[in-house]
Coordinates of C-alpha atoms and ligand atoms in Angstrom, one line a residue:
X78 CA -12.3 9.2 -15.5
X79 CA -12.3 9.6 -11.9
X80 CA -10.8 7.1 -9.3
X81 CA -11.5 7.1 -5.9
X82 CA -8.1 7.4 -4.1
X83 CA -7.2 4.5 -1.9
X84 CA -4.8 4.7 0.8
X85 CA -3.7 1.5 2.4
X86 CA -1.2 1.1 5.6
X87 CA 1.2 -1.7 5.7
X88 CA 1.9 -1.9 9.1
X89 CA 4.2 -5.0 8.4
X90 CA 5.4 -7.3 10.9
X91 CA 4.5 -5.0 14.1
X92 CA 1.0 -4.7 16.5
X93 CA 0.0 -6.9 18.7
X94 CA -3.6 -8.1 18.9
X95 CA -4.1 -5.1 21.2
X96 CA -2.6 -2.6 19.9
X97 CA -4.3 -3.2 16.1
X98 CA -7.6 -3.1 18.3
X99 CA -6.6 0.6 19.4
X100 CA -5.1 1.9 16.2
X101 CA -7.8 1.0 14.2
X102 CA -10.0 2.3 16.8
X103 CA -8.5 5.7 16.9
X104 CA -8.3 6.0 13.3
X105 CA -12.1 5.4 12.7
X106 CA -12.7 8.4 15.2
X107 CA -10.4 10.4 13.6
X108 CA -11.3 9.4 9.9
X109 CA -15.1 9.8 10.3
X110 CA -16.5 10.7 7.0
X111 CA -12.6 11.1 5.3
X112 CA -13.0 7.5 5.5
X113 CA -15.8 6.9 2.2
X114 CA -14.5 9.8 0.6
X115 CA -10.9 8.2 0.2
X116 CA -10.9 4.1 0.1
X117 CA -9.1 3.3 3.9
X118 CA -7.8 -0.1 4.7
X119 CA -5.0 -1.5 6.8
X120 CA -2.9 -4.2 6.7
X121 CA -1.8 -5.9 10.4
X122 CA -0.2 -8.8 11.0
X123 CA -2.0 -12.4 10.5
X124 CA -2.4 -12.4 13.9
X125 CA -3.9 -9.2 14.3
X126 CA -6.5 -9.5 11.5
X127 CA -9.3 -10.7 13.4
X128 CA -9.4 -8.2 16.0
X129 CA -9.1 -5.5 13.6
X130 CA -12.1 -6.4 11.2
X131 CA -14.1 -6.3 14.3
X132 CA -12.7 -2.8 15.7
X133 CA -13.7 -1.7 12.0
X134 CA -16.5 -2.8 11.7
X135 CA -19.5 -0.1 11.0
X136 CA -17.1 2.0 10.0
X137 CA -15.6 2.5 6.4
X138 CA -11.6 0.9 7.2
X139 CA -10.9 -1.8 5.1
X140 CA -8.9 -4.4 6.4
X141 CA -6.3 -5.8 4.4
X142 CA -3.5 -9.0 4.3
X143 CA 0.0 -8.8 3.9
X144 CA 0.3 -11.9 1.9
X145 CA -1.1 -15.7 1.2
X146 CA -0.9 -18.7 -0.4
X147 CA -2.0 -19.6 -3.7
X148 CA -3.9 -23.4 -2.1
X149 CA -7.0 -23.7 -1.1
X150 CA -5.7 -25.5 2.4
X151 CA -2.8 -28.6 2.5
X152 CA 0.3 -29.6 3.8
X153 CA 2.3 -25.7 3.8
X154 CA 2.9 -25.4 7.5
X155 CA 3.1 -21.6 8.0
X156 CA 1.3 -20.6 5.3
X157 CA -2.5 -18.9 5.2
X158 CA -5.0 -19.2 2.4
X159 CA -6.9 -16.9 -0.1
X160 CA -10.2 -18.2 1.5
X161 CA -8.9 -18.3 5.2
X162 CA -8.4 -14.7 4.7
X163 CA -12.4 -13.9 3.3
X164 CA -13.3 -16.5 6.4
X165 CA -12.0 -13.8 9.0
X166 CA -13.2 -10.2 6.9
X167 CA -10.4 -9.3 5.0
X168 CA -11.4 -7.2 1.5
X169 CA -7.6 -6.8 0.9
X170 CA -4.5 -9.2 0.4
X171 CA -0.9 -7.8 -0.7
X172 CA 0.6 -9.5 -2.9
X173 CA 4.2 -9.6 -4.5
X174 CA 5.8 -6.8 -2.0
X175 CA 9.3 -6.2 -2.1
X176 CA 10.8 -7.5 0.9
X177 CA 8.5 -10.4 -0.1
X178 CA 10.1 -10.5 -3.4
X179 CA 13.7 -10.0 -2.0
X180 CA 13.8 -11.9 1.4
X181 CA 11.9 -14.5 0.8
X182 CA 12.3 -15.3 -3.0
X183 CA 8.9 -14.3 -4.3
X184 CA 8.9 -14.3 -7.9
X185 CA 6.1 -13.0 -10.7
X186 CA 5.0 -16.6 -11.6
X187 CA 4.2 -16.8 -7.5
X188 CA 2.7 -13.4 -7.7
X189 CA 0.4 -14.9 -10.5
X190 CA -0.8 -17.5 -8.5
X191 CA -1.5 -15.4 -5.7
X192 CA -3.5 -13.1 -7.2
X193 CA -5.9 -16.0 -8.8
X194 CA -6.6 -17.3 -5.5
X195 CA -7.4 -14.1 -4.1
X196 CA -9.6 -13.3 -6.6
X197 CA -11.0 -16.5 -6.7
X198 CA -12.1 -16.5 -3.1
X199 CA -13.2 -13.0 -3.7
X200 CA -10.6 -11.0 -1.9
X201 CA -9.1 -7.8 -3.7
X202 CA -5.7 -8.1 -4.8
X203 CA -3.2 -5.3 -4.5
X204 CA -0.2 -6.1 -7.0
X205 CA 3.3 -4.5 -5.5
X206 CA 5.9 -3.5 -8.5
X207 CA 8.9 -2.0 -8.7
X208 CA 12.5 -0.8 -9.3
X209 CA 15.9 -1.4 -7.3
X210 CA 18.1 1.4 -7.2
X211 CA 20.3 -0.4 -9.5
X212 CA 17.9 -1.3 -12.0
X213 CA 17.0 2.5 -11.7
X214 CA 20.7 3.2 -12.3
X215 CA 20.8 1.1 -15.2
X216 CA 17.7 3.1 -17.1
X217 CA 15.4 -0.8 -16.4
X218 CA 12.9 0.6 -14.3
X219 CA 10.1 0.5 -16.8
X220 CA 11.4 -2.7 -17.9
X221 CA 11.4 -4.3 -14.7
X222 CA 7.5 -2.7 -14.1
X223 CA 6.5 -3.8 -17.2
X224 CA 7.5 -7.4 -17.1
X225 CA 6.5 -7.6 -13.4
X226 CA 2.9 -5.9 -14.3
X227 CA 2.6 -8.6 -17.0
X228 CA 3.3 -11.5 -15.3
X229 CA 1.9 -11.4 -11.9
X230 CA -1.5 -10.0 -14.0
X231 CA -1.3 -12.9 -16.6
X232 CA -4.4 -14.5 -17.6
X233 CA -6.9 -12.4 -16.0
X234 CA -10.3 -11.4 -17.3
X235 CA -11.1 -7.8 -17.9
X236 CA -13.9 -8.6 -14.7
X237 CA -11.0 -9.7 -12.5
X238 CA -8.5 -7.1 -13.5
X239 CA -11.2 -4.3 -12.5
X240 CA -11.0 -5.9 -9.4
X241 CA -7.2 -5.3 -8.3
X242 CA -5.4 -2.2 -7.7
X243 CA -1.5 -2.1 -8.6
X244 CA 1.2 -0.2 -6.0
X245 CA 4.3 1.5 -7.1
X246 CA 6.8 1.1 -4.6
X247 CA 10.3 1.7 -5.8
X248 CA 12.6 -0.5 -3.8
X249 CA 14.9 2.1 -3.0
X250 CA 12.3 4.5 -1.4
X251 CA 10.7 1.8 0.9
X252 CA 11.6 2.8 4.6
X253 CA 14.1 4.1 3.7
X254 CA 13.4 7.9 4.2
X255 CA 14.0 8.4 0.2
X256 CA 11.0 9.2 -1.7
X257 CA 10.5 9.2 -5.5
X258 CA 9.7 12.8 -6.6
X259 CA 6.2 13.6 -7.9
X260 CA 7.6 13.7 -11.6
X261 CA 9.1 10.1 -11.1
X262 CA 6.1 8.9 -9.6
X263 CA 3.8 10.3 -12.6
X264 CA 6.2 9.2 -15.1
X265 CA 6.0 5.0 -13.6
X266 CA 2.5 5.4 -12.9
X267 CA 1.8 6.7 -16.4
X268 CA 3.7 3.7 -17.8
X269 CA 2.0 1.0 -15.9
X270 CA -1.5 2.4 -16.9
X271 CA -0.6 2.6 -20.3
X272 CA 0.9 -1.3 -19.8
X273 CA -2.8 -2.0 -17.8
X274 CA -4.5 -0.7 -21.5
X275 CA -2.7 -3.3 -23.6
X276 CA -3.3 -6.2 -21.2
X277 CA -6.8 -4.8 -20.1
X278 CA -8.0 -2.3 -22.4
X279 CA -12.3 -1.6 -21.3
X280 CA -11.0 -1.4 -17.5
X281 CA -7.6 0.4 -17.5
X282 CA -8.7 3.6 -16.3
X283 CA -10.5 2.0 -13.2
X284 CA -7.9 0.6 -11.6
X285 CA -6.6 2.3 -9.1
X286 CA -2.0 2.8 -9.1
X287 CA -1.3 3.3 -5.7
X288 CA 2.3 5.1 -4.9
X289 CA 4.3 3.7 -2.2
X290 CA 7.6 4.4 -0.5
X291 CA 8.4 6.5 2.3
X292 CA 5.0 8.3 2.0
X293 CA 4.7 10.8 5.2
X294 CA 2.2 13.6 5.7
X295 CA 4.5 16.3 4.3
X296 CA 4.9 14.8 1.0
X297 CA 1.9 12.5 0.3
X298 CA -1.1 15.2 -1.2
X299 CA 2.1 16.1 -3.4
X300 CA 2.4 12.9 -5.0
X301 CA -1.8 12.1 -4.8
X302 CA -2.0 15.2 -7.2
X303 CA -0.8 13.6 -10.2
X304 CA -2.8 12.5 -12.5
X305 CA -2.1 8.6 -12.6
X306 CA -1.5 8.4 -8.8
X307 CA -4.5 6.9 -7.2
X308 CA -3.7 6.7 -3.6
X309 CA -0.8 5.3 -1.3
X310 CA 0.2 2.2 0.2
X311 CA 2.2 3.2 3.0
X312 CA 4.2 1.3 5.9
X313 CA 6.4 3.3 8.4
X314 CA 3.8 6.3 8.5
X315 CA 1.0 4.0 9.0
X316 CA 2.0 2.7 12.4
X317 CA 1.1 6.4 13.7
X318 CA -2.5 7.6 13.7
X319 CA -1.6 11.0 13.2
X320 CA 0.6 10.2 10.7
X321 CA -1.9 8.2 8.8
X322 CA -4.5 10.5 9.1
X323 CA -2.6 13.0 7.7
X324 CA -2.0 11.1 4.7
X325 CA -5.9 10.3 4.1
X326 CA -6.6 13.9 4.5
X327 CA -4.0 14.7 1.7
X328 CA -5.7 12.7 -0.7
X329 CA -8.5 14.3 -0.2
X330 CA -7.0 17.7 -1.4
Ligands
PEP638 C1 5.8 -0.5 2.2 O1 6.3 -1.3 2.9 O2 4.9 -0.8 1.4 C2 6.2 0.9 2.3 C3 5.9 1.7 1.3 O3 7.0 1.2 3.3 P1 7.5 2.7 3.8 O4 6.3 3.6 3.7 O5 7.9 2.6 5.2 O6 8.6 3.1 2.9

């Protein structure tokens, strides 16, 4: 079956309110009709979120969050709910990336949560996995996917797990210039749709396995070619338009 590609950027903990204004404003010029063809969303900064769903809007870019709290609202100074999130546009919320899962001690059981209260308050979820270099080294990757696939997707319906897309994003490629080759790529994404059929079986083939880690424009329409790569979730490269557009245009190829 078919899947749209979907090609997200990340743009992590940089852009101002200004700045988000003008990128996304650039990139729906330059994106025209690429954007519809390929799924588009960014991700800025909580602060930033507002101003970019209203440079978007008309236009086909998604907008996206980087993360979010499993409560409704309450006493978690700091934090920013599933439903504050629909409130101001977003379609999007990450969930369970790795410097989220390494610096600040997310684990699969928070994941979980997360991804209920997104999909309760009818916000997308996009599910980050993936492998550190040593667990690579030790021949765990799938075993790490697998379990972290399992658990942060625990308990849905087949409904709500049609409703989520997955990123691959092996810790040891993310910013840091590495990227996985198209054969590793195919070989985790293959794994983790075959791991989507046991826990989802009617809706496995619609959900969408985004690769991500040091995607740029010379290598991304490599890795969007195989088979069981659905797309890109992308942070370094996404802070340039040209850059990003690049990497839209590849999936289109
Ligand atoms: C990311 O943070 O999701 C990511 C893939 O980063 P980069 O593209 O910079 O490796």
């Amino acid at each position: 079956m078919a899947r749209q590609k979907f090609v997200c950027g990340n743009w992590k903990m940089h852009k101002t309110v200004a700045e988000t204004a003008a990128l996304v404003r650039e990139l729906r010029s330059a994106l025209g009709d690429a954007a519809g063809e390929v799924q588009v969303a960014v991700a800025p900064p909580f602060t930033a979120l507002a101003a970019a769903v209203e440079a978007a809007r008309g236009s086909a870019i998604e907008i996206a969050a980087q993360d979010v709290h499993w409560e409704k609202q309450g006493a978690f100074t700091g934090e920013v709910s599933a439903p504050m999130l629909a409130d101001v546009g977003c379609r999007h919320g990450i969930v369970g990336h790795s410097e989220r899962r390494q610096l600040f001690g997310e684990t699969d059981e928070a994941v979980r949560k997360k991804v209920g209260a997104l999909l309760a308050a009818g916000v997308r979820p996009i599910v980050c996995v993936g492998e550190t270099l040593a667990e690579r080294e030790a021949g765990r990757t799938l075993e790490v996917v697998d379990r972290q696939v399992r658990q942060g997707l625990a308990g849905l319906s087949v409904d709500e797990l049609g409703r989520l897309t997955i990123a691959y994003e092996p810790v040891w490629a993310i910013g840091t210039g590495k990227t996985a080759t198209s054969a590793q790529a195919q070989e985790v994404h293959a794994a983790i749709r075959r791991i989507l059929r046991d826990v989802g079986a009617p809706v496995a083939d619609q959900i969408r396995v985004q690769y991500g880690g040091s995607v740029k424009p010379e290598n991304a329409a490599e890795l969007m070619a195989q088979p069981d790569v659905d797309g890109a979730l992308v942070g370094g490269a996404s802070l340039k338009a040209a850059d990003f557009i690049a990497i839209v245009k590849g999936a289109l190829r």
